[in-house]
């Protein structure tokens, strides 16, 4: 189990620093369609696939310098 605040190697600071985790939703193919039909498709897609938590990217952000790095590890639904 990780201790909190979690430490992670920061490439910018070049040392092991405390980090936070940030989850960001990946953009959907329906996000770019601004028409009424496109918004209805986006609503249906979000409802069917479990809302905002379906397809996420995990980022770790350094508390010292603010450097944000994509850190998707492990299998989906693990």
PDB file of N, CA and C in Angstrom:
ATOM      1  N   UNK A   1       0.839  -1.172   0.000  1.00  0.00           N
ATOM      2  CA  UNK A   1       0.000   0.000   0.000  1.00  0.00           C
ATOM      3  C   UNK A   1       0.886   1.238   0.000  1.00  0.00           C
ATOM      4  N   UNK A   2       0.467   2.245  -0.717  1.00  0.00           N
ATOM      5  CA  UNK A   2       1.217   3.484  -0.791  1.00  0.00           C
ATOM      6  C   UNK A   2       0.956   4.341   0.435  1.00  0.00           C
ATOM      7  N   UNK A   3       1.986   5.056   0.848  1.00  0.00           N
ATOM      8  CA  UNK A   3       1.779   6.023   1.915  1.00  0.00           C
ATOM      9  C   UNK A   3       1.375   7.357   1.287  1.00  0.00           C
ATOM     10  N   UNK A   4       0.647   8.164   2.026  1.00  0.00           N
ATOM     11  CA  UNK A   4       0.191   9.439   1.499  1.00  0.00           C
ATOM     12  C   UNK A   4       0.864  10.561   2.245  1.00  0.00           C
ATOM     13  N   UNK A   5       1.364  11.589   1.627  1.00  0.00           N
ATOM     14  CA  UNK A   5       1.322  11.825   0.191  1.00  0.00           C
ATOM     15  C   UNK A   5       2.261  10.880  -0.540  1.00  0.00           C
ATOM     16  N   UNK A   6       1.806  10.394  -1.681  1.00  0.00           N
ATOM     17  CA  UNK A   6       2.574   9.445  -2.468  1.00  0.00           C
ATOM     18  C   UNK A   6       3.814  10.123  -3.041  1.00  0.00           C
ATOM     19  N   UNK A   7       4.933   9.392  -3.046  1.00  0.00           N
ATOM     20  CA  UNK A   7       6.144   9.949  -3.645  1.00  0.00           C
ATOM     21  C   UNK A   7       6.365   9.288  -4.993  1.00  0.00           C
ATOM     22  N   UNK A   8       6.927  10.038  -5.886  1.00  0.00           N
ATOM     23  CA  UNK A   8       7.130   9.594  -7.259  1.00  0.00           C
ATOM     24  C   UNK A   8       8.343  10.322  -7.791  1.00  0.00           C
ATOM     25  N   UNK A   9       9.108   9.686  -8.681  1.00  0.00           N
ATOM     26  CA  UNK A   9      10.280  10.339  -9.247  1.00  0.00           C
ATOM     27  C   UNK A   9       9.834  11.381 -10.267  1.00  0.00           C
ATOM     28  N   UNK A  10      10.232  12.627 -10.047  1.00  0.00           N
ATOM     29  CA  UNK A  10       9.894  13.723 -10.950  1.00  0.00           C
ATOM     30  C   UNK A  10      11.044  13.924 -11.927  1.00  0.00           C
ATOM     31  N   UNK A  11      10.739  13.896 -13.224  1.00  0.00           N
ATOM     32  CA  UNK A  11      11.766  14.073 -14.246  1.00  0.00           C
ATOM     33  C   UNK A  11      12.288  15.504 -14.282  1.00  0.00           C
ATOM     34  N   UNK A  12      11.457  16.466 -13.902  1.00  0.00           N
ATOM     35  CA  UNK A  12      11.871  17.868 -13.923  1.00  0.00           C
ATOM     36  C   UNK A  12      12.747  18.205 -12.705  1.00  0.00           C
ATOM     37  N   UNK A  13      12.352  17.733 -11.524  1.00  0.00           N
ATOM     38  CA  UNK A  13      13.122  17.996 -10.303  1.00  0.00           C
ATOM     39  C   UNK A  13      14.323  17.064 -10.161  1.00  0.00           C
ATOM     40  N   UNK A  14      14.289  15.938 -10.860  1.00  0.00           N
ATOM     41  CA  UNK A  14      15.334  14.904 -10.786  1.00  0.00           C
ATOM     42  C   UNK A  14      15.488  14.343  -9.375  1.00  0.00           C
ATOM     43  N   UNK A  15      14.360  14.188  -8.665  1.00  0.00           N
ATOM     44  CA  UNK A  15      14.387  13.590  -7.332  1.00  0.00           C
ATOM     45  C   UNK A  15      13.018  12.996  -7.017  1.00  0.00           C
ATOM     46  N   UNK A  16      12.984  12.259  -5.917  1.00  0.00           N
ATOM     47  CA  UNK A  16      11.749  11.641  -5.457  1.00  0.00           C
ATOM     48  C   UNK A  16      10.979  12.672  -4.644  1.00  0.00           C
ATOM     49  N   UNK A  17       9.835  13.135  -5.154  1.00  0.00           N
ATOM     50  CA  UNK A  17       9.069  14.207  -4.521  1.00  0.00           C
ATOM     51  C   UNK A  17       7.633  13.757  -4.280  1.00  0.00           C
ATOM     52  N   UNK A  18       6.899  14.438  -3.392  1.00  0.00           N
ATOM     53  CA  UNK A  18       5.481  14.092  -3.190  1.00  0.00           C
ATOM     54  C   UNK A  18       4.659  14.472  -4.429  1.00  0.00           C
ATOM     55  N   UNK A  19       3.728  13.618  -4.774  1.00  0.00           N
ATOM     56  CA  UNK A  19       2.886  13.818  -5.952  1.00  0.00           C
ATOM     57  C   UNK A  19       1.423  13.617  -5.602  1.00  0.00           C
ATOM     58  N   UNK A  20       0.551  14.158  -6.425  1.00  0.00           N
ATOM     59  CA  UNK A  20      -0.881  13.895  -6.335  1.00  0.00           C
ATOM     60  C   UNK A  20      -1.324  13.240  -7.636  1.00  0.00           C
ATOM     61  N   UNK A  21      -2.422  12.516  -7.567  1.00  0.00           N
ATOM     62  CA  UNK A  21      -2.976  11.878  -8.756  1.00  0.00           C
ATOM     63  C   UNK A  21      -4.161  12.686  -9.259  1.00  0.00           C
ATOM     64  N   UNK A  22      -4.234  12.850 -10.571  1.00  0.00           N
ATOM     65  CA  UNK A  22      -5.320  13.585 -11.203  1.00  0.00           C
ATOM     66  C   UNK A  22      -5.905  12.701 -12.296  1.00  0.00           C
ATOM     67  N   UNK A  23      -7.225  12.531 -12.285  1.00  0.00           N
ATOM     68  CA  UNK A  23      -7.901  11.748 -13.302  1.00  0.00           C
ATOM     69  C   UNK A  23      -8.581  12.706 -14.280  1.00  0.00           C
ATOM     70  N   UNK A  24      -8.318  12.501 -15.585  1.00  0.00           N
ATOM     71  CA  UNK A  24      -8.860  13.368 -16.628  1.00  0.00           C
ATOM     72  C   UNK A  24      -9.588  12.491 -17.638  1.00  0.00           C
ATOM     73  N   UNK A  25     -10.814  12.877 -17.992  1.00  0.00           N
ATOM     74  CA  UNK A  25     -11.596  12.113 -18.962  1.00  0.00           C
ATOM     75  C   UNK A  25     -11.006  12.287 -20.348  1.00  0.00           C
ATOM     76  N   UNK A  26     -10.847  11.168 -21.048  1.00  0.00           N
ATOM     77  CA  UNK A  26     -10.383  11.224 -22.429  1.00  0.00           C
ATOM     78  C   UNK A  26     -11.498  11.797 -23.294  1.00  0.00           C
ATOM     79  N   UNK A  27     -11.158  12.628 -24.278  1.00  0.00           N
ATOM     80  CA  UNK A  27     -12.210  13.184 -25.137  1.00  0.00           C
ATOM     81  C   UNK A  27     -12.870  12.098 -25.989  1.00  0.00           C
ATOM     82  N   UNK A  28     -14.160  12.223 -26.158  1.00  0.00           N
ATOM     83  CA  UNK A  28     -14.938  11.283 -26.960  1.00  0.00           C
ATOM     84  C   UNK A  28     -15.008  11.774 -28.399  1.00  0.00           C
ATOM     85  N   UNK A  29     -15.292  10.880 -29.309  1.00  0.00           N
ATOM     86  CA  UNK A  29     -15.478  11.285 -30.704  1.00  0.00           C
ATOM     87  C   UNK A  29     -16.740  12.130 -30.866  1.00  0.00           C
ATOM     88  N   UNK A  30     -17.645  12.064 -29.887  1.00  0.00           N
ATOM     89  CA  UNK A  30     -18.885  12.840 -29.935  1.00  0.00           C
ATOM     90  C   UNK A  30     -18.706  14.257 -29.394  1.00  0.00           C
ATOM     91  N   UNK A  31     -17.571  14.556 -28.752  1.00  0.00           N
ATOM     92  CA  UNK A  31     -17.344  15.879 -28.170  1.00  0.00           C
ATOM     93  C   UNK A  31     -17.252  16.985 -29.208  1.00  0.00           C
ATOM     94  N   UNK A  32     -16.816  16.665 -30.413  1.00  0.00           N
ATOM     95  CA  UNK A  32     -16.581  17.687 -31.425  1.00  0.00           C
ATOM     96  C   UNK A  32     -17.846  18.076 -32.192  1.00  0.00           C
ATOM     97  N   UNK A  33     -18.878  17.250 -32.137  1.00  0.00           N
ATOM     98  CA  UNK A  33     -20.128  17.528 -32.855  1.00  0.00           C
ATOM     99  C   UNK A  33     -20.999  18.447 -32.004  1.00  0.00           C
ATOM    100  N   UNK A  34     -21.151  19.715 -32.413  1.00  0.00           N
ATOM    101  CA  UNK A  34     -21.890  20.685 -31.620  1.00  0.00           C
ATOM    102  C   UNK A  34     -23.358  20.816 -32.007  1.00  0.00           C
ATOM    103  N   UNK A  35     -23.810  20.021 -32.966  1.00  0.00           N
ATOM    104  CA  UNK A  35     -25.222  20.098 -33.359  1.00  0.00           C
ATOM    105  C   UNK A  35     -26.103  19.453 -32.289  1.00  0.00           C
ATOM    106  N   UNK A  36     -27.403  19.638 -32.412  1.00  0.00           N
ATOM    107  CA  UNK A  36     -28.341  19.066 -31.458  1.00  0.00           C
ATOM    108  C   UNK A  36     -28.274  17.539 -31.466  1.00  0.00           C
ATOM    109  N   UNK A  37     -28.197  16.953 -32.660  1.00  0.00           N
ATOM    110  CA  UNK A  37     -28.091  15.499 -32.763  1.00  0.00           C
ATOM    111  C   UNK A  37     -26.781  15.006 -32.137  1.00  0.00           C
ATOM    112  N   UNK A  38     -25.706  15.758 -32.311  1.00  0.00           N
ATOM    113  CA  UNK A  38     -24.422  15.401 -31.718  1.00  0.00           C
ATOM    114  C   UNK A  38     -24.462  15.433 -30.207  1.00  0.00           C
ATOM    115  N   UNK A  39     -25.158  16.421 -29.633  1.00  0.00           N
ATOM    116  CA  UNK A  39     -25.296  16.517 -28.177  1.00  0.00           C
ATOM    117  C   UNK A  39     -26.140  15.363 -27.635  1.00  0.00           C
ATOM    118  N   UNK A  40     -27.164  14.957 -28.376  1.00  0.00           N
ATOM    119  CA  UNK A  40     -27.991  13.819 -27.962  1.00  0.00           C
ATOM    120  C   UNK A  40     -27.171  12.538 -28.009  1.00  0.00           C
ATOM    121  N   UNK A  41     -26.341  12.371 -29.045  1.00  0.00           N
ATOM    122  CA  UNK A  41     -25.464  11.200 -29.134  1.00  0.00           C
ATOM    123  C   UNK A  41     -24.480  11.166 -27.961  1.00  0.00           C
ATOM    124  N   UNK A  42     -23.920  12.332 -27.610  1.00  0.00           N
ATOM    125  CA  UNK A  42     -22.984  12.418 -26.490  1.00  0.00           C
ATOM    126  C   UNK A  42     -23.670  12.052 -25.185  1.00  0.00           C
ATOM    127  N   UNK A  43     -24.892  12.528 -24.978  1.00  0.00           N
ATOM    128  CA  UNK A  43     -25.642  12.196 -23.777  1.00  0.00           C
ATOM    129  C   UNK A  43     -25.913  10.697 -23.698  1.00  0.00           C
ATOM    130  N   UNK A  44     -26.324  10.095 -24.811  1.00  0.00           N
ATOM    131  CA  UNK A  44     -26.590   8.653 -24.841  1.00  0.00           C
ATOM    132  C   UNK A  44     -25.303   7.865 -24.610  1.00  0.00           C
ATOM    133  N   UNK A  45     -24.210   8.288 -25.233  1.00  0.00           N
ATOM    134  CA  UNK A  45     -22.916   7.615 -25.069  1.00  0.00           C
ATOM    135  C   UNK A  45     -22.452   7.678 -23.611  1.00  0.00           C
ATOM    136  N   UNK A  46     -22.607   8.842 -22.987  1.00  0.00           N
ATOM    137  CA  UNK A  46     -22.210   9.012 -21.590  1.00  0.00           C
ATOM    138  C   UNK A  46     -23.080   8.166 -20.671  1.00  0.00           C
ATOM    139  N   UNK A  47     -24.375   8.134 -20.924  1.00  0.00           N
ATOM    140  CA  UNK A  47     -25.297   7.358 -20.094  1.00  0.00           C
ATOM    141  C   UNK A  47     -25.027   5.862 -20.205  1.00  0.00           C
ATOM    142  N   UNK A  48     -24.827   5.364 -21.413  1.00  0.00           N
ATOM    143  CA  UNK A  48     -24.613   3.935 -21.636  1.00  0.00           C
ATOM    144  C   UNK A  48     -23.275   3.470 -21.066  1.00  0.00           C
ATOM    145  N   UNK A  49     -22.238   4.293 -21.190  1.00  0.00           N
ATOM    146  CA  UNK A  49     -20.899   3.876 -20.783  1.00  0.00           C
ATOM    147  C   UNK A  49     -20.526   4.270 -19.358  1.00  0.00           C
ATOM    148  N   UNK A  50     -21.452   4.640 -18.544  1.00  0.00           N
ATOM    149  CA  UNK A  50     -21.169   4.870 -17.141  1.00  0.00           C
ATOM    150  C   UNK A  50     -20.757   6.280 -16.789  1.00  0.00           C
ATOM    151  N   UNK A  51     -21.179   7.236 -17.536  1.00  0.00           N
ATOM    152  CA  UNK A  51     -20.916   8.624 -17.180  1.00  0.00           C
ATOM    153  C   UNK A  51     -19.491   9.055 -17.456  1.00  0.00           C
ATOM    154  N   UNK A  52     -19.008   9.943 -16.612  1.00  0.00           N
ATOM    155  CA  UNK A  52     -17.698  10.555 -16.804  1.00  0.00           C
ATOM    156  C   UNK A  52     -16.541   9.606 -16.479  1.00  0.00           C
ATOM    157  N   UNK A  53     -16.796   8.510 -15.806  1.00  0.00           N
ATOM    158  CA  UNK A  53     -15.732   7.663 -15.291  1.00  0.00           C
ATOM    159  C   UNK A  53     -15.393   6.483 -16.187  1.00  0.00           C
ATOM    160  N   UNK A  54     -15.864   6.478 -17.408  1.00  0.00           N
ATOM    161  CA  UNK A  54     -15.664   5.339 -18.287  1.00  0.00           C
ATOM    162  C   UNK A  54     -14.256   5.269 -18.846  1.00  0.00           C
ATOM    163  N   UNK A  55     -13.780   6.320 -19.444  1.00  0.00           N
ATOM    164  CA  UNK A  55     -12.497   6.300 -20.136  1.00  0.00           C
ATOM    165  C   UNK A  55     -11.636   7.441 -19.598  1.00  0.00           C
ATOM    166  N   UNK A  56     -10.743   7.126 -18.659  1.00  0.00           N
ATOM    167  CA  UNK A  56      -9.985   8.149 -17.955  1.00  0.00           C
ATOM    168  C   UNK A  56      -8.480   7.966 -18.157  1.00  0.00           C
ATOM    169  N   UNK A  57      -7.749   9.070 -18.107  1.00  0.00           N
ATOM    170  CA  UNK A  57      -6.291   9.068 -18.078  1.00  0.00           C
ATOM    171  C   UNK A  57      -5.855   9.429 -16.666  1.00  0.00           C
ATOM    172  N   UNK A  58      -4.811   8.748 -16.177  1.00  0.00           N
ATOM    173  CA  UNK A  58      -4.278   9.030 -14.849  1.00  0.00           C
ATOM    174  C   UNK A  58      -3.001   9.850 -15.007  1.00  0.00           C
ATOM    175  N   UNK A  59      -2.966  11.005 -14.386  1.00  0.00           N
ATOM    176  CA  UNK A  59      -1.793  11.864 -14.390  1.00  0.00           C
ATOM    177  C   UNK A  59      -1.271  11.971 -12.967  1.00  0.00           C
ATOM    178  N   UNK A  60       0.056  12.057 -12.808  1.00  0.00           N
ATOM    179  CA  UNK A  60       0.657  12.377 -11.517  1.00  0.00           C
ATOM    180  C   UNK A  60       1.250  13.772 -11.630  1.00  0.00           C
ATOM    181  N   UNK A  61       0.988  14.597 -10.622  1.00  0.00           N
ATOM    182  CA  UNK A  61       1.436  15.983 -10.631  1.00  0.00           C
ATOM    183  C   UNK A  61       2.345  16.224  -9.435  1.00  0.00           C
ATOM    184  N   UNK A  62       3.532  16.753  -9.695  1.00  0.00           N
ATOM    185  CA  UNK A  62       4.518  17.040  -8.650  1.00  0.00           C
ATOM    186  C   UNK A  62       4.025  18.206  -7.803  1.00  0.00           C
ATOM    187  N   UNK A  63       4.090  18.045  -6.472  1.00  0.00           N
ATOM    188  CA  UNK A  63       3.674  19.122  -5.580  1.00  0.00           C
ATOM    189  C   UNK A  63       4.735  20.209  -5.456  1.00  0.00           C
ATOM    190  N   UNK A  64       5.966  19.908  -5.861  1.00  0.00           N
ATOM    191  CA  UNK A  64       7.052  20.878  -5.741  1.00  0.00           C
ATOM    192  C   UNK A  64       7.082  21.821  -6.941  1.00  0.00           C
ATOM    193  N   UNK A  65       7.130  21.246  -8.156  1.00  0.00           N
ATOM    194  CA  UNK A  65       7.284  22.086  -9.350  1.00  0.00           C
ATOM    195  C   UNK A  65       6.019  22.173 -10.205  1.00  0.00           C
ATOM    196  N   UNK A  66       5.044  21.305  -9.972  1.00  0.00           N
ATOM    197  CA  UNK A  66       3.805  21.343 -10.741  1.00  0.00           C
ATOM    198  C   UNK A  66       3.860  20.576 -12.053  1.00  0.00           C
ATOM    199  N   UNK A  67       4.935  19.808 -12.301  1.00  0.00           N
ATOM    200  CA  UNK A  67       5.068  19.035 -13.542  1.00  0.00           C
ATOM    201  C   UNK A  67       4.016  17.929 -13.564  1.00  0.00           C
ATOM    202  N   UNK A  68       3.291  17.817 -14.676  1.00  0.00           N
ATOM    203  CA  UNK A  68       2.208  16.842 -14.841  1.00  0.00           C
ATOM    204  C   UNK A  68       2.652  15.797 -15.859  1.00  0.00           C
ATOM    205  N   UNK A  69       2.524  14.512 -15.500  1.00  0.00           N
ATOM    206  CA  UNK A  69       2.992  13.428 -16.371  1.00  0.00           C
ATOM    207  C   UNK A  69       1.924  12.342 -16.466  1.00  0.00           C
ATOM    208  N   UNK A  70       1.686  11.868 -17.704  1.00  0.00           N
ATOM    209  CA  UNK A  70       0.742  10.778 -17.922  1.00  0.00           C
ATOM    210  C   UNK A  70       1.315   9.505 -17.334  1.00  0.00           C
ATOM    211  N   UNK A  71       0.530   8.802 -16.525  1.00  0.00           N
ATOM    212  CA  UNK A  71       1.037   7.620 -15.831  1.00  0.00           C
ATOM    213  C   UNK A  71      -0.043   6.546 -15.781  1.00  0.00           C
ATOM    214  N   UNK A  72      -0.442   6.031 -16.943  1.00  0.00           N
ATOM    215  CA  UNK A  72      -1.414   4.947 -17.005  1.00  0.00           C
ATOM    216  C   UNK A  72      -0.664   3.639 -16.817  1.00  0.00           C
ATOM    217  N   UNK A  73      -0.896   2.990 -15.691  1.00  0.00           N
ATOM    218  CA  UNK A  73      -0.237   1.717 -15.400  1.00  0.00           C
ATOM    219  C   UNK A  73      -1.288   0.675 -15.068  1.00  0.00           C
ATOM    220  N   UNK A  74      -0.984  -0.570 -15.335  1.00  0.00           N
ATOM    221  CA  UNK A  74      -1.902  -1.647 -15.014  1.00  0.00           C
ATOM    222  C   UNK A  74      -2.915  -1.884 -16.107  1.00  0.00           C
ATOM    223  N   UNK A  75      -3.803  -2.819 -15.856  1.00  0.00           N
ATOM    224  CA  UNK A  75      -4.838  -3.175 -16.804  1.00  0.00           C
ATOM    225  C   UNK A  75      -6.113  -2.385 -16.510  1.00  0.00           C
ATOM    226  N   UNK A  76      -6.924  -2.239 -17.523  1.00  0.00           N
ATOM    227  CA  UNK A  76      -8.195  -1.562 -17.362  1.00  0.00           C
ATOM    228  C   UNK A  76      -9.087  -2.384 -16.439  1.00  0.00           C
ATOM    229  N   UNK A  77      -9.857  -1.729 -15.579  1.00  0.00           N
ATOM    230  CA  UNK A  77     -10.776  -2.346 -14.604  1.00  0.00           C
ATOM    231  C   UNK A  77     -10.047  -3.231 -13.615  1.00  0.00           C
ATOM    232  N   UNK A  78      -8.816  -2.910 -13.268  1.00  0.00           N
ATOM    233  CA  UNK A  78      -8.037  -3.694 -12.314  1.00  0.00           C
ATOM    234  C   UNK A  78      -8.364  -3.294 -10.895  1.00  0.00           C
TER     235      UNK A  78
END
